[in-house]
Coordinates of N, CA and C in Angstrom, one line a residue:
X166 N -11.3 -10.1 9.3 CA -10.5 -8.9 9.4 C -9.0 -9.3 9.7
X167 N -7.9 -8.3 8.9 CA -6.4 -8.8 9.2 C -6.0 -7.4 9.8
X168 N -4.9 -7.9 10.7 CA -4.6 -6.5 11.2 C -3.0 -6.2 10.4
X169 N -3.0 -5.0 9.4 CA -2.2 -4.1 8.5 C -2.1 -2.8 9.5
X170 N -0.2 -2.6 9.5 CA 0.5 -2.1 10.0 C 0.8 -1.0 9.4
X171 N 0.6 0.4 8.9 CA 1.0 1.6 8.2 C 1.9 2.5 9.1
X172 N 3.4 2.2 8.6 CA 4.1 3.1 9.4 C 4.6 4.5 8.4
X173 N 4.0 5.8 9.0 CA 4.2 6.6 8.2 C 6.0 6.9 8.2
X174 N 6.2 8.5 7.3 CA 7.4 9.0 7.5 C 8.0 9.7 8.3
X175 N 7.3 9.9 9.3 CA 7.4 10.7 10.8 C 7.8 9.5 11.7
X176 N 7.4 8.3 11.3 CA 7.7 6.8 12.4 C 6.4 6.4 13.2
X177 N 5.3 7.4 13.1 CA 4.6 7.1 13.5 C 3.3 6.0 12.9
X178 N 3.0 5.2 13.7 CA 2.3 3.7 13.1 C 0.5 3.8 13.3
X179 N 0.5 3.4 12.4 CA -1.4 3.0 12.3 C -1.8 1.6 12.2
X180 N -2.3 0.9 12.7 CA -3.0 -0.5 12.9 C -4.3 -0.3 12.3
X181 N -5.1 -0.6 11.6 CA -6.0 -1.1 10.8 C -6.4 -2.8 10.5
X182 N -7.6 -2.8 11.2 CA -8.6 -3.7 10.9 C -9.0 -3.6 9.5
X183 N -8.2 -4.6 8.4 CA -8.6 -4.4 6.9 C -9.5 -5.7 6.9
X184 N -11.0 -5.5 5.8 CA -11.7 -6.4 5.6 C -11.1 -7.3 4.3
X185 N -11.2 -8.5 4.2 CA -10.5 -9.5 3.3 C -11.5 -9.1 1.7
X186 N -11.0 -9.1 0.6 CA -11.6 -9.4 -0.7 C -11.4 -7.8 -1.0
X187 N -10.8 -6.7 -0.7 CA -11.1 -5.3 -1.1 C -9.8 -5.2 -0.7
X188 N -8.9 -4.0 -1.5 CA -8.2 -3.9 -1.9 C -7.2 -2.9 -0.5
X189 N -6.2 -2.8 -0.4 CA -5.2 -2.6 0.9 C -6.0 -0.6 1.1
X190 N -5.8 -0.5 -0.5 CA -6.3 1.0 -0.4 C -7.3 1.4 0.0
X191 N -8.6 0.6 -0.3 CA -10.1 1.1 0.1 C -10.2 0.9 1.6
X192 N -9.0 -0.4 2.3 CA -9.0 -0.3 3.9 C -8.6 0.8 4.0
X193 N -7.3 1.1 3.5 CA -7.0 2.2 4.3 C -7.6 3.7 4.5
X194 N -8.5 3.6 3.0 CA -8.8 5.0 2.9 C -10.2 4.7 3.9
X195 N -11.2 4.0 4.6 CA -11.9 3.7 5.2 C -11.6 3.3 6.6
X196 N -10.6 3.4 7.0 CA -9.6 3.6 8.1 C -8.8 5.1 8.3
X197 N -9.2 5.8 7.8 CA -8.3 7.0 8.2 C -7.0 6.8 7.7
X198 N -6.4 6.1 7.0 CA -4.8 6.4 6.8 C -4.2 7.7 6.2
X199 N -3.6 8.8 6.4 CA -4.0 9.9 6.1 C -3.2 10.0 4.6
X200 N -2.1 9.3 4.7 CA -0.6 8.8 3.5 C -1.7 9.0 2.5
X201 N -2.3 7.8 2.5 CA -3.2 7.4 1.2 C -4.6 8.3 0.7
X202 N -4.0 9.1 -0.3 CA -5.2 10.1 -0.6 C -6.1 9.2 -1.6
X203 N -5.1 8.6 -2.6 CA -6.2 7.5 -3.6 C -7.3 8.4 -4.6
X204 N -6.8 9.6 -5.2 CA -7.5 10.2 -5.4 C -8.4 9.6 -7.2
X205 N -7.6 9.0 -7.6 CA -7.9 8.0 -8.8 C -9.3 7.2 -8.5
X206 N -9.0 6.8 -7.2 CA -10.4 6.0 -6.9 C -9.9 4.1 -6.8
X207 N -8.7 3.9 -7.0 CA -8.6 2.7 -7.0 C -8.1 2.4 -8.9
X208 N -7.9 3.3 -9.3 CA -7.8 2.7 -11.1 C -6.7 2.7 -11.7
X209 N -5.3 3.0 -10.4 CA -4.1 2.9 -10.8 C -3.6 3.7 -11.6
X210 N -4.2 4.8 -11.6 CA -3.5 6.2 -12.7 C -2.9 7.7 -11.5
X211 N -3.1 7.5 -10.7 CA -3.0 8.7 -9.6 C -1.4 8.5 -9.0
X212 N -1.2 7.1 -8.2 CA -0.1 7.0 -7.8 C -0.2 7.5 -6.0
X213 N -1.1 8.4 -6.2 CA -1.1 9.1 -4.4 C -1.6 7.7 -3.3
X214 N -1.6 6.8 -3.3 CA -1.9 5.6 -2.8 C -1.1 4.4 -2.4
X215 N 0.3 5.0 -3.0 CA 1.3 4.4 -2.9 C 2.3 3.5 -1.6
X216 N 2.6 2.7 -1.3 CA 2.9 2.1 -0.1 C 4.4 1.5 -0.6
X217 N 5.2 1.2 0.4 CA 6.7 0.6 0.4 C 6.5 -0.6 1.2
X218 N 6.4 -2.1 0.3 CA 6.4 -3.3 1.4 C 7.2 -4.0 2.0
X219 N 7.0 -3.9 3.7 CA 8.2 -4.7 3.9 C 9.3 -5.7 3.5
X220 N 10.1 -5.7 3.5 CA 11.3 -7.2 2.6 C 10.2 -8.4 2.7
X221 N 10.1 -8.6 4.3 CA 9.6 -10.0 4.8 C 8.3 -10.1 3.9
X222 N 7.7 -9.4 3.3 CA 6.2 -9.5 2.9 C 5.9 -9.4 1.3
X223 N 7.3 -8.9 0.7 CA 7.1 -8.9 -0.8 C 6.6 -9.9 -1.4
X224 N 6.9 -11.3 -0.8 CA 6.4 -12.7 -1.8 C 5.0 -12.3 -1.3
X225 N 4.8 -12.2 -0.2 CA 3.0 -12.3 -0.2 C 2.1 -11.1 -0.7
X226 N 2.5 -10.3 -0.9 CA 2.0 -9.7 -1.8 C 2.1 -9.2 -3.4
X227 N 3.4 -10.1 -3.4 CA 3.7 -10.7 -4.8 C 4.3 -9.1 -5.7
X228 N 4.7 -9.2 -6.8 CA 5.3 -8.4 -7.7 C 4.6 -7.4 -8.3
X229 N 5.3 -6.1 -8.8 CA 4.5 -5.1 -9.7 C 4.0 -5.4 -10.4
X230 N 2.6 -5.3 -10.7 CA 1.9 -5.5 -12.2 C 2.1 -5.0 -13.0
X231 N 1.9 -5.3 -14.3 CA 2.3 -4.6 -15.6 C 1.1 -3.2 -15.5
X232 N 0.2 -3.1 -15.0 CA -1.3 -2.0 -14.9 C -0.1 -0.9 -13.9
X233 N 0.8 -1.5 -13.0 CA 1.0 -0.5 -12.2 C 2.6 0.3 -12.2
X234 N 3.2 -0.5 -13.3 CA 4.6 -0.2 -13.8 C 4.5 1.5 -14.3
X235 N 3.7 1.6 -15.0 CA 4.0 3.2 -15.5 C 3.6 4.1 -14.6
X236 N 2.6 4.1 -13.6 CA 2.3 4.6 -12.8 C 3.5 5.2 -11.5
X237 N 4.4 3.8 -11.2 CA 5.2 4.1 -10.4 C 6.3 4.6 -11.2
X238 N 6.5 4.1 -12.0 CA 8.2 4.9 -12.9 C 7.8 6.5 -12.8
X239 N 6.2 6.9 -13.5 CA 6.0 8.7 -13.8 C 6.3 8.5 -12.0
X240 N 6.0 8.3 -11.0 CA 6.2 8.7 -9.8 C 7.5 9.1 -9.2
X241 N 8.5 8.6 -10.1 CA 9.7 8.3 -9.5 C 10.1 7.4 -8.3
X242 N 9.1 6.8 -8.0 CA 9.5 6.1 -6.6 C 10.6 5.4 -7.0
X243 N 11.6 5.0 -6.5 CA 12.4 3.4 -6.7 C 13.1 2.9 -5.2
X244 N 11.7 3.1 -4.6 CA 12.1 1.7 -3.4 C 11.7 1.0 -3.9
X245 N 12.9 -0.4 -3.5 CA 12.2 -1.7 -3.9 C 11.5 -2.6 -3.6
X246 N 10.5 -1.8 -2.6 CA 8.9 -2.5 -2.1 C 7.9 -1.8 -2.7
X247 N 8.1 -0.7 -3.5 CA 6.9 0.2 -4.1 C 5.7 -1.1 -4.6
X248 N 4.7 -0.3 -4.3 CA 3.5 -0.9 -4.9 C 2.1 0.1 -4.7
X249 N 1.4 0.0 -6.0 CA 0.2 0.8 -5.8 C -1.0 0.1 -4.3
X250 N -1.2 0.3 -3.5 CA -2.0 -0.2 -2.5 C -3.6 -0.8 -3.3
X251 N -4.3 0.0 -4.4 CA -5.0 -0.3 -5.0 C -4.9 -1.5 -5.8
X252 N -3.6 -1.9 -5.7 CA -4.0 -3.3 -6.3 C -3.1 -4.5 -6.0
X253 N -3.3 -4.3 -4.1 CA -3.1 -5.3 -3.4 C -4.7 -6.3 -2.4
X254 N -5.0 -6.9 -3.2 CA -5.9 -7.4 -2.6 C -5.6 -7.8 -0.9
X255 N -7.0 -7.2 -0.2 CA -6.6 -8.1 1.2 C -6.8 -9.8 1.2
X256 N -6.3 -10.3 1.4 CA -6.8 -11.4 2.4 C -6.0 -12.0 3.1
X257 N -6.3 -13.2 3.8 CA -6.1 -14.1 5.7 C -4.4 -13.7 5.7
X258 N -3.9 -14.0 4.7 CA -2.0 -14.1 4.4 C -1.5 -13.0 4.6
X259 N -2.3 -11.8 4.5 CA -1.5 -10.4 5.1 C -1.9 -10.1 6.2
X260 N -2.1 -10.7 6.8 CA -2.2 -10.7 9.0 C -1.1 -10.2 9.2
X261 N -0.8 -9.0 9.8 CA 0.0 -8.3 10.5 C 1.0 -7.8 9.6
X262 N 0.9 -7.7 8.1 CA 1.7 -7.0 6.8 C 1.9 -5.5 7.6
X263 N 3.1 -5.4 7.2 CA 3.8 -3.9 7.9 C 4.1 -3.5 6.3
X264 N 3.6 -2.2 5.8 CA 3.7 -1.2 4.8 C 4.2 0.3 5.6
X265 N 5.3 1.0 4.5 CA 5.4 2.5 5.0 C 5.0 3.1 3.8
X266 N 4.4 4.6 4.2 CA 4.4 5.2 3.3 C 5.5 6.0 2.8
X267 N 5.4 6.6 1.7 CA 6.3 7.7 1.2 C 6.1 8.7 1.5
X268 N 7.5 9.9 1.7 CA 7.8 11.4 2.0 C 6.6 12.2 1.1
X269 N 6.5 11.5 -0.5 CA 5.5 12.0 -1.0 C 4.7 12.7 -1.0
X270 N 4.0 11.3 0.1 CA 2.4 11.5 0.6 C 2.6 11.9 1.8
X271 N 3.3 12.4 2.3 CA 3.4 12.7 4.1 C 2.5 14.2 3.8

């Protein structure tokens, strides 16, 4: 288990015990995270799953994928930590990863 930091848009913060090998979104949605509805199911077409990654954390969870590029443009997000949560795999390297969500999903 890694502990992932979800600070919503009210400032208010959620800690989560995420299990390694499953994806940031299936923790959170098995965590209560309320931001992340994930209503797609994990397939990267919904966008309601959406997270902003901290500066310090973008190399480790590495860059937009080409599966999640169209998804975020139709969203209009343009922070430059956007990423679909569904397809950020957990594992040991995101120990204590701080994500916020978007006004979006509040």
């Amino acid at each position: 288990m890694v502990a992932i930091r979800f600070i919503a848009v009210d400032g208010s913060m959620q800690t989560i015990d995420a299990t390694v090998g499953i994806s940031l979104m299936e923790n959170a949605v098995a965590n209560g995270v309320e931001a992340i509805e994930a209503i797609c199911g994990g397939n990267a077409y919904c966008g309601t799953c959406r997270v902003h990654v901290e500066p310090e954390w973008r190399k480790v969870t590495g860059a937009v994928t080409e599966m999640e590029e169209p998804m975020i443009e139709a969203s209009g997000d343009t922070d430059p930590g956007v990423r679909l949560s569904c397809q950020i795999e957990v594992t040991a390297a995101l120990e204590g990863l701080v994500v916020r969500t978007p006004a979006s999903q509040s």
